[in-house]
Short mmCIF file of C-alpha atoms in Angstrom, two decimals:
data_model
loop_
_atom_site.label_atom_id
_atom_site.label_comp_id
_atom_site.label_asym_id
_atom_site.label_seq_id
_atom_site.Cartn_x
_atom_site.Cartn_y
_atom_site.Cartn_z
CA MET F 1 146.80 59.64 115.17
CA PRO F 2 144.83 62.06 112.91
CA LYS F 3 142.08 60.53 110.79
CA GLU F 4 143.63 61.62 107.51
CA TRP F 5 146.84 59.62 108.20
CA ARG F 6 145.17 56.47 109.61
CA ILE F 7 147.19 53.38 108.56
CA PRO F 8 145.42 50.15 107.48
CA ARG F 9 146.01 47.13 109.73
CA TYR F 10 147.60 45.05 106.98
CA LEU F 11 150.31 47.71 106.34
CA SER F 12 153.37 47.76 108.55
CA VAL F 13 154.78 51.20 109.43
CA GLU F 14 158.32 49.90 108.74
CA ASN F 15 157.38 49.35 105.06
CA ILE F 16 156.37 52.97 104.48
CA ILE F 17 158.93 54.89 102.39
CA GLY F 18 159.44 58.50 103.44
CA GLN F 19 157.67 60.58 106.06
CA ILE F 20 153.99 59.87 106.80
CA LYS F 21 153.20 63.57 107.31
CA GLU F 22 154.46 64.48 103.83
CA GLY F 23 151.29 63.05 102.25
CA VAL F 24 150.82 60.93 99.16
CA SER F 25 152.91 61.30 95.99
CA THR F 26 150.75 60.47 93.01
CA ARG F 27 152.03 58.67 89.96
CA SER F 28 151.75 61.83 87.83
CA SER F 29 153.70 63.95 90.31
CA ILE F 30 156.44 61.32 90.56
CA SER F 31 156.74 61.00 86.79
CA ASN F 32 156.85 64.80 86.42
CA PHE F 33 159.66 64.99 88.97
CA CYS F 34 161.57 62.13 87.36
CA ARG F 35 161.25 63.63 83.90
CA HIS F 36 163.12 66.74 85.03
CA THR F 37 165.56 65.33 87.57
CA ALA F 38 166.44 61.72 86.81
CA PHE F 39 168.48 62.49 83.72
CA ASP F 40 170.04 65.84 84.73
CA SER F 41 172.56 66.80 87.38
CA GLN F 42 171.08 69.12 89.99
CA ILE F 43 174.36 70.79 91.05
CA GLU F 44 176.30 73.32 88.95
CA PRO F 45 180.04 72.53 89.19
CA LYS F 46 182.36 75.30 90.38
CA SER F 47 185.42 73.95 88.56
CA ILE F 48 186.41 71.67 85.70
CA GLU F 49 187.78 69.13 88.19
CA GLU F 50 184.39 68.91 89.86
CA ALA F 51 182.57 68.61 86.51
CA LEU F 52 184.77 65.78 85.29
CA LYS F 53 183.59 63.65 88.22
CA ASP F 54 179.94 63.85 87.06
CA GLU F 55 179.06 61.85 83.94
CA LYS F 56 176.12 64.16 83.14
CA TRP F 57 178.39 67.20 82.93
CA VAL F 58 181.01 65.24 80.98
CA GLU F 59 178.26 64.38 78.51
CA ALA F 60 177.27 68.07 78.33
CA MET F 61 180.88 69.06 77.60
CA HIS F 62 181.13 66.44 74.84
CA GLU F 63 177.94 67.83 73.33
CA GLU F 64 179.45 71.32 73.26
CA LEU F 65 182.64 70.12 71.60
CA ASN F 66 180.59 68.18 69.03
CA GLN F 67 178.88 71.48 68.15
CA PHE F 68 182.34 72.95 67.56
CA ALA F 69 183.18 70.08 65.21
CA ARG F 70 179.90 70.35 63.27
CA ASN F 71 180.29 74.12 62.84
CA GLU F 72 184.00 73.82 61.94
CA VAL F 73 184.86 76.50 64.49
CA TRP F 74 188.62 75.91 64.73
CA PHE F 75 191.61 73.81 63.76
CA LEU F 76 194.75 72.77 65.64
CA VAL F 77 198.04 74.56 64.84
CA PRO F 78 201.51 74.67 66.42
CA LYS F 79 202.07 77.44 68.96
CA THR F 80 204.69 80.07 68.11
CA ALA F 81 206.45 82.60 70.32
CA GLU F 82 204.83 85.64 68.68
CA THR F 83 201.28 84.24 68.83
CA ASN F 84 198.92 85.96 71.28
CA ILE F 85 197.09 83.11 73.00
CA ILE F 86 193.67 83.73 74.55
CA GLY F 87 192.70 81.38 77.34
CA SER F 88 189.47 79.38 77.48
CA LYS F 89 187.33 78.04 80.31
CA TRP F 90 184.15 76.08 80.93
CA VAL F 91 180.94 77.66 82.23
CA PHE F 92 178.31 75.35 83.72
CA ARG F 93 174.62 76.27 83.95
CA ASN F 94 171.39 74.40 84.61
CA LYS F 95 168.73 75.46 82.11
CA LEU F 96 165.32 76.08 83.71
CA ASP F 97 161.84 76.17 82.25
CA GLU F 98 159.08 78.66 83.06
CA ASP F 99 158.22 76.73 86.25
CA GLY F 100 161.81 76.76 87.50
CA MET F 101 162.43 73.05 86.78
CA ILE F 102 165.80 71.92 85.39
CA THR F 103 165.42 70.92 81.75
CA ARG F 104 169.05 70.21 80.84
CA ASN F 105 172.67 70.68 81.85
CA LYS F 106 174.50 73.16 79.64
CA ALA F 107 178.30 73.26 79.51
CA ARG F 108 179.69 76.14 77.47
CA LEU F 109 183.30 76.70 76.46
CA VAL F 110 184.07 80.43 76.46
CA ALA F 111 187.10 82.52 75.63
CA LYS F 112 188.82 84.76 78.15
CA GLY F 113 188.02 87.83 76.11
CA TYR F 114 189.59 90.20 78.60
CA ASN F 115 193.01 89.05 77.28
CA GLN F 116 192.27 90.36 73.78
CA GLU F 117 194.21 93.31 72.42
CA GLU F 118 192.31 95.95 70.45
CA GLY F 119 193.51 96.32 66.88
CA ILE F 120 195.14 92.89 66.94
CA ASP F 121 192.50 90.44 68.16
CA TYR F 122 189.43 92.55 67.39
CA GLY F 123 188.20 95.74 65.72
CA GLU F 124 184.56 96.89 65.77
CA THR F 125 182.40 95.28 68.45
CA PHE F 126 178.98 96.99 68.33
CA ALA F 127 175.95 94.81 67.55
CA PRO F 128 172.31 96.00 67.75
CA VAL F 129 169.91 94.30 70.18
CA ALA F 130 166.11 94.46 70.12
CA ARG F 131 164.46 96.55 72.83
CA LEU F 132 161.59 95.15 74.85
CA GLU F 133 159.43 98.00 73.59
CA ALA F 134 160.03 96.77 70.04
CA VAL F 135 158.87 93.28 71.05
CA ARG F 136 155.71 94.76 72.60
CA LEU F 137 155.08 96.77 69.45
CA LEU F 138 155.43 93.67 67.28
CA LEU F 139 152.96 91.77 69.48
CA ALA F 140 150.50 94.65 69.34
CA PHE F 141 150.76 94.85 65.54
CA ALA F 142 150.30 91.07 65.19
CA CYS F 143 147.22 91.19 67.39
CA MET F 144 145.70 94.07 65.43
CA SER F 145 146.49 92.36 62.12
CA GLY F 146 145.09 89.00 63.21
CA PHE F 147 148.14 86.71 62.99
CA LYS F 148 150.15 84.73 65.56
CA ILE F 149 153.78 85.10 66.59
CA PHE F 150 156.09 82.05 66.67
CA GLN F 151 159.48 81.47 68.24
CA MET F 152 162.66 79.63 67.30
CA ASP F 153 166.27 79.79 68.41
CA VAL F 154 169.67 79.06 66.94
CA LYS F 155 171.72 76.32 68.58
CA SER F 156 175.21 77.44 69.62
CA VAL F 157 174.47 80.77 68.01
CA PHE F 158 177.84 82.49 68.36
CA LEU F 159 179.64 79.60 66.69
CA ASN F 160 178.03 80.66 63.40
CA GLY F 161 179.71 84.04 62.99
CA TYR F 162 182.79 84.16 60.76
CA ILE F 163 185.82 85.86 62.31
CA ASN F 164 188.00 88.31 60.36
CA GLU F 165 191.02 88.52 62.66
CA GLU F 166 193.62 85.88 63.51
CA VAL F 167 192.65 84.63 66.96
CA TYR F 168 194.21 81.72 68.84
CA VAL F 169 192.84 80.02 71.96
CA ASP F 170 194.10 77.33 74.32
CA GLN F 171 192.80 73.79 74.11
CA PRO F 172 189.67 73.14 76.24
CA PRO F 173 190.60 72.38 79.87
CA GLY F 174 190.21 68.66 80.54
CA PHE F 175 190.06 67.81 76.82
CA GLU F 176 193.62 68.46 75.63
CA ASP F 177 194.95 66.51 72.67
CA HIS F 178 197.43 63.97 74.09
CA GLN F 179 199.25 63.73 70.76
CA TYR F 180 199.71 67.53 70.44
CA PRO F 181 199.50 68.94 73.99
CA ASN F 182 201.40 72.14 73.12
CA HIS F 183 199.28 73.04 70.06
CA VAL F 184 196.61 75.75 70.10
CA PHE F 185 193.38 76.28 68.18
CA LYS F 186 193.11 78.90 65.45
CA LEU F 187 189.55 80.17 65.12
CA LYS F 188 187.63 80.17 61.85
CA LYS F 189 184.42 81.26 63.56
CA ALA F 190 183.63 83.33 66.61
CA LEU F 191 183.70 81.95 70.14
CA TYR F 192 181.62 82.91 73.15
CA ARG F 193 182.87 85.97 75.08
CA LEU F 194 185.17 87.21 72.35
CA LYS F 195 184.56 90.93 72.06
CA GLN F 196 183.62 90.80 68.37
CA THR F 197 181.41 87.69 68.62
CA PRO F 198 177.94 89.35 68.77
CA ARG F 199 178.81 91.64 65.88
CA GLN F 200 180.02 88.75 63.68
CA TRP F 201 176.83 86.76 64.33
CA TYR F 202 174.58 89.73 63.58
CA GLU F 203 176.51 90.42 60.38
CA ARG F 204 176.13 86.86 59.13
CA LEU F 205 172.43 86.59 60.00
CA SER F 206 171.52 90.00 58.56
CA ASN F 207 173.40 89.28 55.32
CA PHE F 208 171.58 85.95 55.03
CA LEU F 209 168.15 87.55 55.49
CA LEU F 210 168.93 90.44 53.14
CA SER F 211 169.99 87.96 50.46
CA HIS F 212 166.58 86.26 50.79
CA GLY F 213 164.61 89.42 50.03
CA TYR F 214 164.13 90.83 53.54
CA GLU F 215 164.50 94.52 54.32
CA ARG F 216 166.03 95.89 57.49
CA GLY F 217 163.88 98.17 59.65
CA MET F 218 164.61 101.88 59.37
CA ILE F 219 164.62 102.45 63.16
CA GLY F 220 164.93 99.00 64.72
CA LYS F 221 167.88 97.35 62.98
CA THR F 222 166.96 93.95 64.44
CA LEU F 223 163.56 93.94 62.69
CA PHE F 224 163.43 92.40 59.20
CA ILE F 225 160.45 92.72 56.87
CA LYS F 226 159.52 90.89 53.69
CA LYS F 227 156.50 91.66 51.54
CA SER F 228 154.89 89.35 49.00
CA ASN F 229 152.05 91.00 47.09
CA SER F 230 149.68 92.15 49.85
CA GLU F 231 151.12 89.76 52.50
CA ILE F 232 153.90 90.56 54.98
CA ILE F 233 156.21 88.67 57.35
CA LEU F 234 157.98 90.30 60.31
CA VAL F 235 161.11 88.83 61.94
CA GLN F 236 162.51 90.19 65.20
CA ILE F 237 166.02 89.13 66.27
CA TYR F 238 167.34 89.02 69.82
CA VAL F 239 170.78 87.37 69.58
CA ASP F 240 169.93 83.64 69.27
CA GLU F 241 166.17 83.96 69.85
CA ILE F 242 163.98 84.79 66.88
CA ILE F 243 160.29 85.62 66.89
CA PHE F 244 158.31 85.95 63.68
CA GLY F 245 154.81 86.12 62.28
CA ALA F 246 153.10 86.63 58.95
CA THR F 247 149.71 87.40 57.51
CA GLU F 248 150.07 84.26 55.37
CA ASP F 249 151.16 80.86 56.77
CA SER F 250 153.20 80.00 53.68
CA LEU F 251 155.58 82.90 54.41
CA CYS F 252 156.29 81.46 57.88
CA GLU F 253 156.90 78.00 56.44
CA GLU F 254 159.24 79.46 53.83
CA PHE F 255 161.18 81.36 56.52
CA VAL F 256 161.54 78.32 58.79
CA ALA F 257 162.76 76.16 55.89
CA ALA F 258 165.34 78.77 54.88
CA MET F 259 166.69 79.14 58.44
CA LYS F 260 166.92 75.38 58.99
CA GLY F 261 168.76 75.05 55.70
CA GLU F 262 171.44 77.51 56.81
CA PHE F 263 171.67 77.06 60.61
CA GLU F 264 170.99 74.39 63.20
CA MET F 265 167.65 75.56 64.58
CA SER F 266 165.29 74.61 67.38
CA MET F 267 161.64 75.33 66.58
CA ILE F 268 159.84 76.19 69.82
CA GLY F 269 156.41 76.91 68.38
CA GLU F 270 153.86 79.52 69.34
CA LEU F 271 155.42 82.33 71.39
CA SER F 272 154.69 81.95 75.12
CA PHE F 273 157.83 82.98 77.02
CA PHE F 274 160.41 85.43 75.67
CA LEU F 275 162.98 87.55 77.55
CA ARG F 276 161.01 86.98 80.79
CA LEU F 277 157.84 88.16 79.07
CA GLN F 278 154.95 85.74 79.50
CA VAL F 279 152.72 85.78 76.42
CA LYS F 280 149.31 84.20 75.92
CA GLN F 281 147.87 84.41 72.40
CA THR F 282 144.16 83.81 71.92
CA LYS F 283 141.70 84.46 69.12
CA ASP F 284 140.38 87.46 71.09
CA GLY F 285 143.75 89.07 71.70
CA ILE F 286 147.10 88.79 73.46
CA PHE F 287 147.88 88.83 77.18
CA LEU F 288 151.35 90.06 78.13
CA CYS F 289 152.80 90.04 81.65
CA GLN F 290 155.91 89.50 83.79
CA SER F 291 154.31 88.01 86.89
CA LYS F 292 157.05 85.37 87.32
CA TYR F 293 159.77 88.03 87.13
CA CYS F 294 157.80 90.25 89.50
CA LYS F 295 157.77 87.48 92.12
CA GLU F 296 161.49 86.95 91.59
CA ILE F 297 162.43 90.56 92.37
CA LEU F 298 160.10 90.64 95.39
CA LYS F 299 161.98 87.60 96.69
CA LYS F 300 165.38 89.04 95.73
CA PHE F 301 164.83 92.22 97.74
CA GLU F 302 163.14 90.37 100.64
CA MET F 303 159.72 91.96 100.19
CA GLU F 304 157.65 88.82 99.66
CA SER F 305 155.69 89.42 102.89
CA CYS F 306 155.52 93.22 102.79
CA LYS F 307 152.29 95.17 103.10
CA GLU F 308 150.45 95.98 99.89
CA ALA F 309 149.98 99.51 98.55
CA SER F 310 147.13 100.73 96.37
CA THR F 311 149.29 103.07 94.25
CA PRO F 312 152.96 103.01 93.18
CA MET F 313 153.48 106.57 94.45
CA PRO F 314 151.40 109.03 96.52
CA ALA F 315 149.89 111.91 94.58
CA SER F 316 151.62 114.34 96.94
CA CYS F 317 155.09 112.81 96.51
CA TYR F 318 157.64 115.42 95.37
CA MET F 319 161.23 114.15 95.19
CA ASP F 320 164.03 116.70 95.33
CA ALA F 321 167.80 116.75 95.90
CA ASP F 322 167.38 115.96 99.63
CA ALA F 323 170.89 117.27 100.42
CA ALA F 324 170.45 116.72 104.16
CA GLY F 325 169.10 113.16 103.76
CA LYS F 326 170.95 110.06 104.93
CA GLY F 327 172.67 108.08 102.18
CA VAL F 328 171.98 104.40 101.41
CA ASP F 329 173.89 101.60 99.70
CA GLN F 330 174.32 102.73 96.10
CA THR F 331 174.70 99.20 94.71
CA LYS F 332 171.50 97.97 96.32
CA TYR F 333 169.52 101.02 95.19
CA ARG F 334 170.76 100.74 91.61
CA GLY F 335 169.99 97.02 91.56
CA LEU F 336 166.42 97.71 92.68
CA ILE F 337 165.91 100.45 90.08
CA SER F 338 167.36 98.36 87.22
CA SER F 339 165.03 95.46 88.14
CA LEU F 340 162.03 97.80 88.18
CA LEU F 341 163.00 99.38 84.85
CA TYR F 342 163.02 95.93 83.22
CA LEU F 343 159.63 95.16 84.74
CA ALA F 344 158.25 98.47 83.45
CA ALA F 345 158.44 97.02 79.92
CA SER F 346 155.06 95.36 80.54
CA ARG F 347 153.86 97.59 83.39
CA PRO F 348 153.22 101.15 82.18
CA ASP F 349 151.39 101.80 85.48
CA ILE F 350 154.75 101.99 87.29
CA MET F 351 156.73 103.70 84.52
CA PHE F 352 156.46 107.27 85.84
CA ALA F 353 157.29 106.35 89.44
CA VAL F 354 160.27 104.16 88.45
CA CYS F 355 161.73 106.78 86.10
CA LEU F 356 161.39 109.41 88.83
CA CYS F 357 163.33 107.23 91.28
CA ALA F 358 165.90 106.43 88.58
CA ARG F 359 167.01 110.09 88.45
CA TYR F 360 168.74 109.80 91.81
CA GLN F 361 170.98 106.76 91.36
CA ALA F 362 174.23 108.75 91.61
CA ASN F 363 173.66 109.72 95.25
CA PRO F 364 170.67 107.78 96.64
CA LYS F 365 169.08 108.82 99.92
CA GLU F 366 166.76 107.10 102.36
CA SER F 367 163.79 109.07 101.02
CA TYR F 368 164.43 107.76 97.48
CA PHE F 369 164.80 104.18 98.72
CA LYS F 370 161.55 104.54 100.64
CA ALA F 371 159.81 105.71 97.45
CA ALA F 372 161.24 102.74 95.51
CA LYS F 373 160.04 100.32 98.21
CA LYS F 374 156.58 101.88 97.89
CA ILE F 375 156.59 100.72 94.25
CA MET F 376 157.50 97.20 95.42
CA LYS F 377 154.59 97.24 97.88
CA TYR F 378 152.30 98.19 95.00
CA LEU F 379 153.68 95.27 92.95
CA LYS F 380 153.02 92.89 95.84
CA GLY F 381 149.29 93.46 95.39
CA THR F 382 149.33 93.63 91.58
CA THR F 383 151.68 90.75 90.70
CA ASN F 384 149.27 89.21 88.18
CA VAL F 385 148.30 92.42 86.38
CA VAL F 386 148.60 91.94 82.60
CA LEU F 387 148.60 94.00 79.43
CA TRP F 388 145.68 93.17 77.18
CA TYR F 389 145.83 93.73 73.42
CA PRO F 390 142.35 93.10 71.98
CA SER F 391 142.32 91.68 68.47
CA HIS F 392 141.42 93.83 65.46
CA SER F 393 141.58 97.05 67.47
CA PRO F 394 142.35 100.21 65.43
CA ILE F 395 146.03 101.00 64.80
CA HIS F 396 145.87 104.58 66.05
CA LEU F 397 148.13 105.98 68.75
CA ILE F 398 146.25 107.95 71.39
CA GLY F 399 148.17 109.80 74.11
CA TYR F 400 147.14 111.59 77.29
CA SER F 401 149.10 114.11 79.34
CA ASP F 402 148.50 115.96 82.61
CA SER F 403 148.57 119.75 82.44
CA ASP F 404 151.40 119.90 84.96
CA PHE F 405 153.61 122.95 84.56
CA ALA F 406 156.61 123.86 86.74
CA GLY F 407 155.95 120.69 88.74
CA CYS F 408 159.58 119.67 89.21
CA LYS F 409 161.07 121.19 92.35
CA LEU F 410 164.61 121.03 90.96
CA ASP F 411 164.36 122.84 87.61
CA ARG F 412 160.70 124.00 87.66
CA LYS F 413 159.98 122.15 84.41
CA SER F 414 156.86 120.19 83.52
CA THR F 415 157.01 116.69 84.97
CA SER F 416 155.00 115.39 81.99
CA GLY F 417 157.56 116.66 79.49
CA THR F 418 154.99 118.57 77.41
#
């Protein structure tokens, strides 16, 4: 028996719990595991019948319906022959933290929005969403101005938007009213997966902020600004997640108090993880990266153990139509490119190579897929590369461009765009 697993004489092997070769579980590791697993179900149900057998998921469904009651989302009415009824269903998801541990079971009741009829059940549906570039710009401005960014989110966000049309939905599966089993719910507020839901939430939130003295951004419609003398507060909205910062702490406190007075909010604190962006704020500046997401896409496309590359694309790489090339799976190629485009939000070093590969998604060839895999090999060796915004750096935009003319083999235009 190896020295490291030598068993004392007074301890019987039969009394050992678990496998000897697995090593020792310390009290801290056990408590950390229990904190995340003992009070949450580890399996996501595939049906309502399966969920009703697990008390943790039943509790999660009750919590969702309690949110409906608190927000006065609907009321029960008799069903008529001319009423267009939209179905509803439960969606079950385990919420994970940054380390991939289950934090809670989330049961969400959603509408079957594909049954809606345009002009009857909904009208306009467009709602603006913040771009990742806008989030980066806000972080850069905060760093240069010397203030921190904080994060909060709205609980059951889409249940806060008022609905203008007459919309009726079935009673929640598994929770039908025994006294009125044939009644339906008429909505007062929007429900998840209705086509107009995001628009109604944005309309309510923007009207609330505008009424409190905020101004909407001229370009980014999800950015709201409020000035008080020489101080300023910036608020960036991404559906239910809100990040904000101000040059004066009292403006942040005033904003938080106003939001909590109107909506049911969850204050997260200093911004650290947002839209798969990992953020570290220090007095010397801000670190921004997507290393966790980078590892996820390497695993997704089975390139965890691939060889590393020193550059995302060879200097001599010229991609053209490649009419004689062998085609590849279009879905897989597009999935790879979309994942890389999202990663490029914090990795400008791969931006040019990814955008070049993205031109050929309509009819991908083996040569294009090989070029995209070269980018993945580069990421394998640069997973932990971060963007660094030093504090109090000058707010001046400086750009560089190669003097590349007629570099594109397809249209003989400049590849730099200048």
